[in-house]
PDB file of C-alpha atoms in Angstrom:
ATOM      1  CA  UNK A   1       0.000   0.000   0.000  1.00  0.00           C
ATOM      2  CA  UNK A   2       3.045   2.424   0.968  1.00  0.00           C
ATOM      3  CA  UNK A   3       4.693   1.627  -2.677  1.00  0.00           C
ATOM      4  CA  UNK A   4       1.621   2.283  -4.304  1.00  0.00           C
ATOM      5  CA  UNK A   5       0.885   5.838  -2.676  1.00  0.00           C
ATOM      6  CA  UNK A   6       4.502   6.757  -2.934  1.00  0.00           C
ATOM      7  CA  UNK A   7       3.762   5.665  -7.095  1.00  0.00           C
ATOM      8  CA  UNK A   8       0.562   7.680  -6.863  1.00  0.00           C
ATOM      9  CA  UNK A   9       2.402  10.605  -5.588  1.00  0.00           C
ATOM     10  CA  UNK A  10       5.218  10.419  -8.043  1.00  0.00           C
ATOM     11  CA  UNK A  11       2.651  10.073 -10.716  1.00  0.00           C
ATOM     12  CA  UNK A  12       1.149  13.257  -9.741  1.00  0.00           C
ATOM     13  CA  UNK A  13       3.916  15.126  -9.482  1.00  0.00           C
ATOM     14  CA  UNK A  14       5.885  14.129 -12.888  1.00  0.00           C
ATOM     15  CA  UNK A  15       2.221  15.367 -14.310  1.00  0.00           C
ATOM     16  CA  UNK A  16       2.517  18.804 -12.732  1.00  0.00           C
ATOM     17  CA  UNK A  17       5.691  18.805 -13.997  1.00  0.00           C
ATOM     18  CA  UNK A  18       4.154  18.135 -16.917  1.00  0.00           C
ATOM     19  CA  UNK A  19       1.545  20.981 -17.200  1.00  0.00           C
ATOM     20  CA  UNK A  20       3.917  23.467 -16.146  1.00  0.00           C
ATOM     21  CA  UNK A  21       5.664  23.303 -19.653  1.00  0.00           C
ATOM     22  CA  UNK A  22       2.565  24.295 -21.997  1.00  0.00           C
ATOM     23  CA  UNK A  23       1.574  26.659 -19.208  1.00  0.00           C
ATOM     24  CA  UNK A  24       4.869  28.191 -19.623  1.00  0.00           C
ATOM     25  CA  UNK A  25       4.777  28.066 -23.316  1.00  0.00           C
ATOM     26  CA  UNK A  26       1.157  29.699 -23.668  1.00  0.00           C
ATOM     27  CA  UNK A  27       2.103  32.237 -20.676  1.00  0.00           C
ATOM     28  CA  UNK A  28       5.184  33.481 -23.319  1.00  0.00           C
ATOM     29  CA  UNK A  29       2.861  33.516 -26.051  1.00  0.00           C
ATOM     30  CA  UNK A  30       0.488  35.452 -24.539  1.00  0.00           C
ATOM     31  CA  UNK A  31       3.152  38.065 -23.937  1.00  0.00           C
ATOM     32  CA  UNK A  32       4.078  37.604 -27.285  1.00  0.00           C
ATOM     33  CA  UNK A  33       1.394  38.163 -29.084  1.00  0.00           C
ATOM     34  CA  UNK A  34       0.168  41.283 -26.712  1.00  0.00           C
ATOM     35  CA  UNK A  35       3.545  43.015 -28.115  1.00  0.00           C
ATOM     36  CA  UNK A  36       2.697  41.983 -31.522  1.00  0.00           C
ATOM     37  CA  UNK A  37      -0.344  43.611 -30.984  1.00  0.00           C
ATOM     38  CA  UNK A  38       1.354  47.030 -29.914  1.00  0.00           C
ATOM     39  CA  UNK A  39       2.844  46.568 -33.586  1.00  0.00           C
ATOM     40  CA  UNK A  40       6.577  45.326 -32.388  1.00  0.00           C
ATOM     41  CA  UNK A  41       7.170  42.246 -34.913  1.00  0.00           C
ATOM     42  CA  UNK A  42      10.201  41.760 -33.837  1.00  0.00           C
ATOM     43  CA  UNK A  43       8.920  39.701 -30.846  1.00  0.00           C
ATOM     44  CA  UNK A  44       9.788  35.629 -31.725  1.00  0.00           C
ATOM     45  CA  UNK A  45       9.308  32.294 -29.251  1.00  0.00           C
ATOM     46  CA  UNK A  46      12.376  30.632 -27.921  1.00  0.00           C
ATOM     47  CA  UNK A  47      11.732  27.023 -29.200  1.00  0.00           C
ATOM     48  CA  UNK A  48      13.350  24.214 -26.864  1.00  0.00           C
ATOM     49  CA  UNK A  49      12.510  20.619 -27.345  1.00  0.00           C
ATOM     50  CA  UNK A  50      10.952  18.798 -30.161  1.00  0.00           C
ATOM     51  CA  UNK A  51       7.461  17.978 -28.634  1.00  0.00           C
ATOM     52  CA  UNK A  52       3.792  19.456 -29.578  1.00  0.00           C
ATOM     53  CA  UNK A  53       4.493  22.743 -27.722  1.00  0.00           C
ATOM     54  CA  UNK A  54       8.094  23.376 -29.607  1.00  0.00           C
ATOM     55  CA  UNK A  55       6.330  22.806 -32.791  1.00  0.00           C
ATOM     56  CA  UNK A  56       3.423  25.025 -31.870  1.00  0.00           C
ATOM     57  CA  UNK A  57       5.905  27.414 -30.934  1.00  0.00           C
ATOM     58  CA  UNK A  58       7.451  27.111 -34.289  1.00  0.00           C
ATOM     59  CA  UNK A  59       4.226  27.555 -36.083  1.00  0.00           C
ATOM     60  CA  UNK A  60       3.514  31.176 -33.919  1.00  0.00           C
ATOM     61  CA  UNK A  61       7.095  32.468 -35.278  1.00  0.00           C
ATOM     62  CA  UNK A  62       6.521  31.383 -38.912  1.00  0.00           C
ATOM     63  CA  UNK A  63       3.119  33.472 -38.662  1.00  0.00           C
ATOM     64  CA  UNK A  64       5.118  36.071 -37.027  1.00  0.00           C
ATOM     65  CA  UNK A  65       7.956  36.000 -39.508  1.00  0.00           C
ATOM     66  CA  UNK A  66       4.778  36.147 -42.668  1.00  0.00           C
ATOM     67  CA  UNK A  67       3.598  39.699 -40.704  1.00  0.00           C
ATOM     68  CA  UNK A  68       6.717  41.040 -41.004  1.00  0.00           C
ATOM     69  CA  UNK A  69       6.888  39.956 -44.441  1.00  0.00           C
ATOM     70  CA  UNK A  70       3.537  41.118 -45.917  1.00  0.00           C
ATOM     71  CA  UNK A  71       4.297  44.602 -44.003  1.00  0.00           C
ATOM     72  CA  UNK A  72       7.464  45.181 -45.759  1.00  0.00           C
ATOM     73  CA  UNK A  73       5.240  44.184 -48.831  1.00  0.00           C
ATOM     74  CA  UNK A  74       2.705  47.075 -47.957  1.00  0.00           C
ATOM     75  CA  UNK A  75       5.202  50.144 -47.175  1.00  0.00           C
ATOM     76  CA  UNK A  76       7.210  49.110 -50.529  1.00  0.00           C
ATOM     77  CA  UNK A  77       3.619  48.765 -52.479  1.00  0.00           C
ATOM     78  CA  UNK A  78       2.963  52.578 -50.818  1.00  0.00           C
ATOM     79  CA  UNK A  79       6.788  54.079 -51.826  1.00  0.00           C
ATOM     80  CA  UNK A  80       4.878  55.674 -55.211  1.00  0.00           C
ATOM     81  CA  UNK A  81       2.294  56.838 -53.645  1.00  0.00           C
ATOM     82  CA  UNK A  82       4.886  58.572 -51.369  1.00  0.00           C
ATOM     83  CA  UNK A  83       7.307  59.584 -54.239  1.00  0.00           C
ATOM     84  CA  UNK A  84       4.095  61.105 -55.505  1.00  0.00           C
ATOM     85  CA  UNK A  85       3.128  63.252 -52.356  1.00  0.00           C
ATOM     86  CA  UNK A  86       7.045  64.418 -51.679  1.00  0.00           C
ATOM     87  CA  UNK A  87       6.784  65.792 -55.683  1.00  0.00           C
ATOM     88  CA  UNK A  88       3.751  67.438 -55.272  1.00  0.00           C
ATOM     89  CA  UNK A  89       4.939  68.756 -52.056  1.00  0.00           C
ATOM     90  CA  UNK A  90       7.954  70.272 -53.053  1.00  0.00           C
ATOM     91  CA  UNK A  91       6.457  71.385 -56.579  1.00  0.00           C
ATOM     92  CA  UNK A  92       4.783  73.992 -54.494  1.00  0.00           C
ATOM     93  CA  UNK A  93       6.853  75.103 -52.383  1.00  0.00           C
ATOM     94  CA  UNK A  94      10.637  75.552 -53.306  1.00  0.00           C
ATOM     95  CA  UNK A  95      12.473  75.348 -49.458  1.00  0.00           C
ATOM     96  CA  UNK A  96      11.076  72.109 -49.690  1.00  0.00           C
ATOM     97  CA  UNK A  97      12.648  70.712 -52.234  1.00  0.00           C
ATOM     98  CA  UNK A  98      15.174  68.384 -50.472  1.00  0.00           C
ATOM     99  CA  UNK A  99      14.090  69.078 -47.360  1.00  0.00           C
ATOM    100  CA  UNK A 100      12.026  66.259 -46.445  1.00  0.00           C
ATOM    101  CA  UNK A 101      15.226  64.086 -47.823  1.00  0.00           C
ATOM    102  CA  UNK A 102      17.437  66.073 -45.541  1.00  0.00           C
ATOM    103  CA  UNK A 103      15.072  65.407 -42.887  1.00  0.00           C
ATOM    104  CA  UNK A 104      15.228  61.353 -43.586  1.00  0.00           C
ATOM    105  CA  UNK A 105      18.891  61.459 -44.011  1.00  0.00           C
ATOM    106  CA  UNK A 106      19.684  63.572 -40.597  1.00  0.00           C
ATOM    107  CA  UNK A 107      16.775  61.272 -39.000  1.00  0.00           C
ATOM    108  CA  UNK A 108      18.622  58.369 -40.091  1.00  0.00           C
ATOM    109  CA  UNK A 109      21.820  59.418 -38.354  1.00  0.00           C
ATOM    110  CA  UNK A 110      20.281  59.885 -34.959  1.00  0.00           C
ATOM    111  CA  UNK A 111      18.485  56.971 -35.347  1.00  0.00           C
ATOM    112  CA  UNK A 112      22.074  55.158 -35.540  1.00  0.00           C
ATOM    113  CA  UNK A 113      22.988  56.760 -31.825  1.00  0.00           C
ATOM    114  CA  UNK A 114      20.153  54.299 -30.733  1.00  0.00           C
ATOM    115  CA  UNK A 115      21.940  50.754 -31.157  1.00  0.00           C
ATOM    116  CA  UNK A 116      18.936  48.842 -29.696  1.00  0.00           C
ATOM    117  CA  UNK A 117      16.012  49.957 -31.591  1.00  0.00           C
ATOM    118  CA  UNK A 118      15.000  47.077 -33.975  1.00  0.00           C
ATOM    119  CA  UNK A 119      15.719  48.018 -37.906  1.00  0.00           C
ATOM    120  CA  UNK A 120      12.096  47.724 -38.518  1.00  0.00           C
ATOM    121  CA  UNK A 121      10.958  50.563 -36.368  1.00  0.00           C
ATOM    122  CA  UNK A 122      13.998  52.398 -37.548  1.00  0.00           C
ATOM    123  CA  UNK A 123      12.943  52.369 -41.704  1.00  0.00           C
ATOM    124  CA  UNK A 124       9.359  53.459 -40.346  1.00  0.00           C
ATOM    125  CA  UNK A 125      10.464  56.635 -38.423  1.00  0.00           C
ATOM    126  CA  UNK A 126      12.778  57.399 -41.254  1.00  0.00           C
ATOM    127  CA  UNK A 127       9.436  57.308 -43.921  1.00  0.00           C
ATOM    128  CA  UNK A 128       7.663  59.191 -41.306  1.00  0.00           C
ATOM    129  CA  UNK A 129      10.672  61.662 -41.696  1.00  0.00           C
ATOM    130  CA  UNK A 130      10.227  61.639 -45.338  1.00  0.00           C
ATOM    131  CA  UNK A 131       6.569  62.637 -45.109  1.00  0.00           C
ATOM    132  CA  UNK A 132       6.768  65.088 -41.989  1.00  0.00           C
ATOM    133  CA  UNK A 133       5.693  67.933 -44.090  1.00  0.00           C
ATOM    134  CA  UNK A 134       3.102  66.600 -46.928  1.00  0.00           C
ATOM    135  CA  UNK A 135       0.292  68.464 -45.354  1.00  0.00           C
ATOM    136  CA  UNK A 136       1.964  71.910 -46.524  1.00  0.00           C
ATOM    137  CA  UNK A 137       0.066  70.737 -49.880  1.00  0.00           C
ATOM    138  CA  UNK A 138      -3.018  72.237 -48.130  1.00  0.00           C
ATOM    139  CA  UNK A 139      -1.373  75.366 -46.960  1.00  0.00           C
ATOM    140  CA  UNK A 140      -2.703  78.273 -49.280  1.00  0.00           C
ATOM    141  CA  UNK A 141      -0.088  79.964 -51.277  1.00  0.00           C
ATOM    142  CA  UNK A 142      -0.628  83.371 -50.106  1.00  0.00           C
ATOM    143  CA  UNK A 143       0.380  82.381 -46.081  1.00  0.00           C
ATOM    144  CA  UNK A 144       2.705  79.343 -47.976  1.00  0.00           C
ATOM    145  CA  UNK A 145       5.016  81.339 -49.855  1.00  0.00           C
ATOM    146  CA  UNK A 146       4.676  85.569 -47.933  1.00  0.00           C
ATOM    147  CA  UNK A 147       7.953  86.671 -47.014  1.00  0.00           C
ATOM    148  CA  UNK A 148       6.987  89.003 -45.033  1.00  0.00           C
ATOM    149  CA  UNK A 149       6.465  88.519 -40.869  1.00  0.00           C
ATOM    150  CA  UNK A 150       2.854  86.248 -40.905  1.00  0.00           C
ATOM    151  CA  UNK A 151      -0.064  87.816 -38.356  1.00  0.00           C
ATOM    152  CA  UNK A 152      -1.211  85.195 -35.676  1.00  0.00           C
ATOM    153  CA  UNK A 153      -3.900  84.416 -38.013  1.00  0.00           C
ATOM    154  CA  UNK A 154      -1.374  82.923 -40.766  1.00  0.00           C
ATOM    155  CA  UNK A 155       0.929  81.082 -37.846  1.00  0.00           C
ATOM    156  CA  UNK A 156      -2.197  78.962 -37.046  1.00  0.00           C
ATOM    157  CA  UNK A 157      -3.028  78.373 -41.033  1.00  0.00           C
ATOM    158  CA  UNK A 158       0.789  77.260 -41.240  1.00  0.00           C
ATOM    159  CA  UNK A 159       0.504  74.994 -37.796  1.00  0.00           C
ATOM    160  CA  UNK A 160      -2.619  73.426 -39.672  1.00  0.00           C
ATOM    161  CA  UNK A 161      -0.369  71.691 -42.331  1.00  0.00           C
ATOM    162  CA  UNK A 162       0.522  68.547 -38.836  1.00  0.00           C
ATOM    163  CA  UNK A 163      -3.335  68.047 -38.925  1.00  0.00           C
ATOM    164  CA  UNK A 164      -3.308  68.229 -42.849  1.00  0.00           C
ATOM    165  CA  UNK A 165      -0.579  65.436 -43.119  1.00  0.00           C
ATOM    166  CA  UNK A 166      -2.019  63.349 -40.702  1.00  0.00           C
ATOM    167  CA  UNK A 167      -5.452  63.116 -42.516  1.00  0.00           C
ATOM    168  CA  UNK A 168      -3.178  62.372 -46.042  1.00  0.00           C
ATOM    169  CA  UNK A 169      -1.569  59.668 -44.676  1.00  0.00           C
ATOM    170  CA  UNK A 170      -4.328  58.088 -42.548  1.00  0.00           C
ATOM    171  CA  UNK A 171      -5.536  56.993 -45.617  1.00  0.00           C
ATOM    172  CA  UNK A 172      -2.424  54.118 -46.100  1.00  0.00           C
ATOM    173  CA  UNK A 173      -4.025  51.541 -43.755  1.00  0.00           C
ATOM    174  CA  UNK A 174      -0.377  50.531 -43.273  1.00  0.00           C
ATOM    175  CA  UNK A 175       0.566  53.960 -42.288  1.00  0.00           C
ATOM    176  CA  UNK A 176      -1.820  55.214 -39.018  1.00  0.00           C
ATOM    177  CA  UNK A 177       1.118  54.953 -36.480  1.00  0.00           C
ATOM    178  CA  UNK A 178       3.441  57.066 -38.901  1.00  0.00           C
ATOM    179  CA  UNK A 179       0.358  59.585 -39.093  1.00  0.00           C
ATOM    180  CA  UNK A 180      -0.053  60.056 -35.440  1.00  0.00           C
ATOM    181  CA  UNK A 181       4.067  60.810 -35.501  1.00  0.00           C
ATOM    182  CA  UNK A 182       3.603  63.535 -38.563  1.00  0.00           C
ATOM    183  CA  UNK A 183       0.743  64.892 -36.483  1.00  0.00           C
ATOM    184  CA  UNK A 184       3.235  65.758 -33.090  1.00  0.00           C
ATOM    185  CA  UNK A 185       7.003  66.610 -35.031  1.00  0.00           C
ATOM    186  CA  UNK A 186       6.272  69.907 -33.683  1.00  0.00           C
ATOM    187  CA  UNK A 187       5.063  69.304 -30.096  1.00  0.00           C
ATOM    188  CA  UNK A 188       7.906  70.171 -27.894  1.00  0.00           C
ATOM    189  CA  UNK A 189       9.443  68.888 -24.572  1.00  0.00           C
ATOM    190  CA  UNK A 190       8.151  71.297 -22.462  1.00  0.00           C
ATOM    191  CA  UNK A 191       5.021  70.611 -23.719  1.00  0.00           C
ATOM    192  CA  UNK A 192       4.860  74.584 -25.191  1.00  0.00           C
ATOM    193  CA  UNK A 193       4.799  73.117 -29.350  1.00  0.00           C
ATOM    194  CA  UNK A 194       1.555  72.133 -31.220  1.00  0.00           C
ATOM    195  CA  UNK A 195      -0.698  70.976 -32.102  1.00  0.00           C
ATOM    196  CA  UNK A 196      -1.422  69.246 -28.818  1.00  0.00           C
ATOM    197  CA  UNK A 197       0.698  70.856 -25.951  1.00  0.00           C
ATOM    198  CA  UNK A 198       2.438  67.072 -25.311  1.00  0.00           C
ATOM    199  CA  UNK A 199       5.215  67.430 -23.257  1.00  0.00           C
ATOM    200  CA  UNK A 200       8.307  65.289 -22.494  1.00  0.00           C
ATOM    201  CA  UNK A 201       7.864  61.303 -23.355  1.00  0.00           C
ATOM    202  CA  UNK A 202       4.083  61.389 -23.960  1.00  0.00           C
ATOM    203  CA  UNK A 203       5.582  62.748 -27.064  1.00  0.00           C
ATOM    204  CA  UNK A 204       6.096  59.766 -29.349  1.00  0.00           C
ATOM    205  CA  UNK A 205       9.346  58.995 -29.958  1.00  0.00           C
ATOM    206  CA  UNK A 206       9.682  58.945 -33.937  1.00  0.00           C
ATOM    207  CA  UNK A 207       8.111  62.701 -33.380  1.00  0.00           C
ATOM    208  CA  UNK A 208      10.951  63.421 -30.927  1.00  0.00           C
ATOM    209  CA  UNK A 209      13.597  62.000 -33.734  1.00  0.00           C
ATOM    210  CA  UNK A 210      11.487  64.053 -36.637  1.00  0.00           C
ATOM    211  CA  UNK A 211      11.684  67.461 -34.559  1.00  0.00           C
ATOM    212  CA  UNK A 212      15.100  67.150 -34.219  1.00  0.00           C
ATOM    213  CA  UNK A 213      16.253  66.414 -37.858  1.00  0.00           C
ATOM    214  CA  UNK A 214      13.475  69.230 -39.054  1.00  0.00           C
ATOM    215  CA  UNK A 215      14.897  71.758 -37.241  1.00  0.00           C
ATOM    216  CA  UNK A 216      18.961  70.907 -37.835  1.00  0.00           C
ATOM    217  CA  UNK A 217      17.670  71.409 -41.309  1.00  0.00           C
ATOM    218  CA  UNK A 218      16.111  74.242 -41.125  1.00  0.00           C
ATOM    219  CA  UNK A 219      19.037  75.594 -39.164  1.00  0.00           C
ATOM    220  CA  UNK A 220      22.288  74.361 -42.117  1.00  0.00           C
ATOM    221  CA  UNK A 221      19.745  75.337 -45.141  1.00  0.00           C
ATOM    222  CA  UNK A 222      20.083  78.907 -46.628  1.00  0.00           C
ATOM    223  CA  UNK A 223      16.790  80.624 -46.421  1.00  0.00           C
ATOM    224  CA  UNK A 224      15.613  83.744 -48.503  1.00  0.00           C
ATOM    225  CA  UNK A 225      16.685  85.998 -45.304  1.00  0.00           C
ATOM    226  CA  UNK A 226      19.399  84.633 -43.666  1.00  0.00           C
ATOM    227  CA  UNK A 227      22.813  82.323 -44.661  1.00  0.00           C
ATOM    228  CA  UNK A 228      22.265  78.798 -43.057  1.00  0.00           C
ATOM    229  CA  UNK A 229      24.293  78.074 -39.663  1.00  0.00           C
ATOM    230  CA  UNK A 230      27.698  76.532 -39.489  1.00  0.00           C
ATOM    231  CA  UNK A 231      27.639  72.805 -38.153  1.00  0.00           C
ATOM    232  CA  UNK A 232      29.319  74.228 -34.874  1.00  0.00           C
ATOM    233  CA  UNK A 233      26.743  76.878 -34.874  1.00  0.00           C
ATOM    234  CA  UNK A 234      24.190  74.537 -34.910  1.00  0.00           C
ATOM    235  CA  UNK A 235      25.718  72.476 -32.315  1.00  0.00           C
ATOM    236  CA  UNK A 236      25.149  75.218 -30.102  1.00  0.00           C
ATOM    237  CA  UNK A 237      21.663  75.941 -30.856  1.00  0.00           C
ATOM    238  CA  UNK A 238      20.352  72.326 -30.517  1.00  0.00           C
ATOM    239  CA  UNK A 239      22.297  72.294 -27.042  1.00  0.00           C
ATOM    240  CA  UNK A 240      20.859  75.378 -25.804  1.00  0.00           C
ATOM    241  CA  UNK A 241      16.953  73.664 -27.055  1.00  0.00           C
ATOM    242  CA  UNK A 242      18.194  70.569 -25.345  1.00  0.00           C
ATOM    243  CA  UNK A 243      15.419  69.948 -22.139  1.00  0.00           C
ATOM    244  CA  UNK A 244      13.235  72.556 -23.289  1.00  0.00           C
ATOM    245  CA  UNK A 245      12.044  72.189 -27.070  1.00  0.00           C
ATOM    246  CA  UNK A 246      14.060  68.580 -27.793  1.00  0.00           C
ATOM    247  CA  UNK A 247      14.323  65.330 -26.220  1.00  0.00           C
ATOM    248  CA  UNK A 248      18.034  65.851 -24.056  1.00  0.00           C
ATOM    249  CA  UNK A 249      18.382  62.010 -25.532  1.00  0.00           C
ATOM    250  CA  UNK A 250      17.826  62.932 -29.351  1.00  0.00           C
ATOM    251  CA  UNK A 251      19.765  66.310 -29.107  1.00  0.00           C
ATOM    252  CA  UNK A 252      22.819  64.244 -27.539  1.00  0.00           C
ATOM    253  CA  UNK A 253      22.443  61.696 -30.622  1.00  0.00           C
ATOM    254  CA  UNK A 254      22.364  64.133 -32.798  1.00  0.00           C
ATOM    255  CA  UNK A 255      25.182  66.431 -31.777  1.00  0.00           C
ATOM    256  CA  UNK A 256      27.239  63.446 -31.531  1.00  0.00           C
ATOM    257  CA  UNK A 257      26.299  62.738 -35.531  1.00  0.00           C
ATOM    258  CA  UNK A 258      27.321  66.812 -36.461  1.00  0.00           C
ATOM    259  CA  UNK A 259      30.707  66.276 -34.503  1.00  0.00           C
ATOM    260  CA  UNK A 260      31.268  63.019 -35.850  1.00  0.00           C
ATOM    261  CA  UNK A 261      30.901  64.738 -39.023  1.00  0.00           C
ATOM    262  CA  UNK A 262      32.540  67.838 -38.497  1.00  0.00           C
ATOM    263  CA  UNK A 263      35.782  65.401 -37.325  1.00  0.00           C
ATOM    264  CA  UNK A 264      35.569  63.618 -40.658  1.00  0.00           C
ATOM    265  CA  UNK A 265      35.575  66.540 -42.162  1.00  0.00           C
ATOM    266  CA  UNK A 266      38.941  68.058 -40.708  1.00  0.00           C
ATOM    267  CA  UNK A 267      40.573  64.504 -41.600  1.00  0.00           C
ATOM    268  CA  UNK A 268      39.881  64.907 -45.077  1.00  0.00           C
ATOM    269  CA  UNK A 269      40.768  68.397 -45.418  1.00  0.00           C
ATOM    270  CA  UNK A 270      44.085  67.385 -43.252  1.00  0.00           C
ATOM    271  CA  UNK A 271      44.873  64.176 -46.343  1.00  0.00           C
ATOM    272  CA  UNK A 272      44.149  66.537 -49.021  1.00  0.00           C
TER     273      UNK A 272
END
């Protein structure tokens, strides 16, 4: 009777055992797919064994790797209906032409500064970059193109164009996320920018990256009234915004992609 309860106990407890392994399993992929959910596609199970659950497991990161896949498929499928909106964008307006490439590019480089953001999410805050300014289509000419100082009435037609581009580009099914980030690349970190008064992280972060790169553009491009900044001009200005209109973490990227630059630069100039 002993050796059979001491067997009946054993039993039991190899079958806990047991349970615990699918309960494990399911627990990760519950976590898993939550974060696939939030859009990150980067998330994959660890696969250990050879049983039911392992090839379960499998299964979930093949579906995971086809996501990816037929979202890569999507944003390439949408690249000439972006080429499209850029041209028509900087048809009409002349400081844009190049800009929103400038903007990509110097988004790009800051984007490097962060080594642990996933490549996906990188490419998508960089076409984000690319389309910051595509609601300026809807600006009227006459407040678009004055040179002259605009009245308060004409700064809020201008802020408009945020609201403009996100409405464009919320109708890519593929693009909503990158809309919400064109709506807030002017909010600021003190929470004094538009068109929503967010202030420090509730800012999203590919806004944060956009700001940045928009205004080191706008600082290095000539304008109609003034001579663009040096690089070590604009060194100092994003350092004195750093904290109060940009994220202290995306100005220090960013000033560490100008010097970086600027030291490049002086080798060249030193081997010529």
């Amino acid at each position: 009777a002993l050796d059979w309860a001491k067997r009946r106990w054993f039993l039991l407890a190899l079958g806990v055992v047991g349970l615990r392994i699918p309960f494990r399993a399911m627990k990760r992929l519950s976590i898993a797919a939550e974060r696939i959910g939030r859009g990150d596609l980067s998330e994959r199970i660890p696969i250990n064994g050879s049983d039911e659950v392992a090839a379960f497991c499998q299964a979930f990161n093949r579906m995971v790797d086809g996501l990816s896949s037929a979202q890569d498929e999507i944003l390439c499928r949408h690249l000439e209906t972006i080429r499209a909106m850029i041209s028509a964008v900087e048809a009409k307006d002349s400081y844009t032409q190049g800009h929103c490439v400038r903007v990509q590019r110097y988004a790009s480089k800051i984007l490097e500064g962060f080594e642990d953001l996933p490549a996906e999410d990188k490419h998508r805050i960089e076409t984000a970059a690319l389309l910051h300014d595509i609601g300026k289509i809807g600006i009227p000419d006459d407040v678009l193109f004055k040179e002259h100082r605009l009245s308060r009435k004409e700064v809020e037609i201008i802020r408009t164009h945020v609201l403009i581009g996100e409405r464009i580009v919320l109708h890519l099914d593929s693009m909503k996320e990158i809309a919400r980030w064109i709506r807030h690349h002017h909010e600021r970190w003190d929470g004094l920018g538009y068109p929503d008064g967010l202030r420090g992280p509730s800012i999203p972060f590919a806004s944060r990256v956009i700001g940045v790169a928009d205004a080191l553009d706008a600082m290095l491009t000539d304008r109609p009234y003034r001579k663009g900044l040096t690089r070590g001009k604009a060194t100092k200005a994003l350092a004195a915004g750093r904290g109060a209109q940009f994220d202290p973490d995306v100005v220090d990227r960013a000033i560490a992609y100008l010097l970086s630059e600027e030291k490049e630069r002086e080798r060249v100039v030193a081997y010529a």
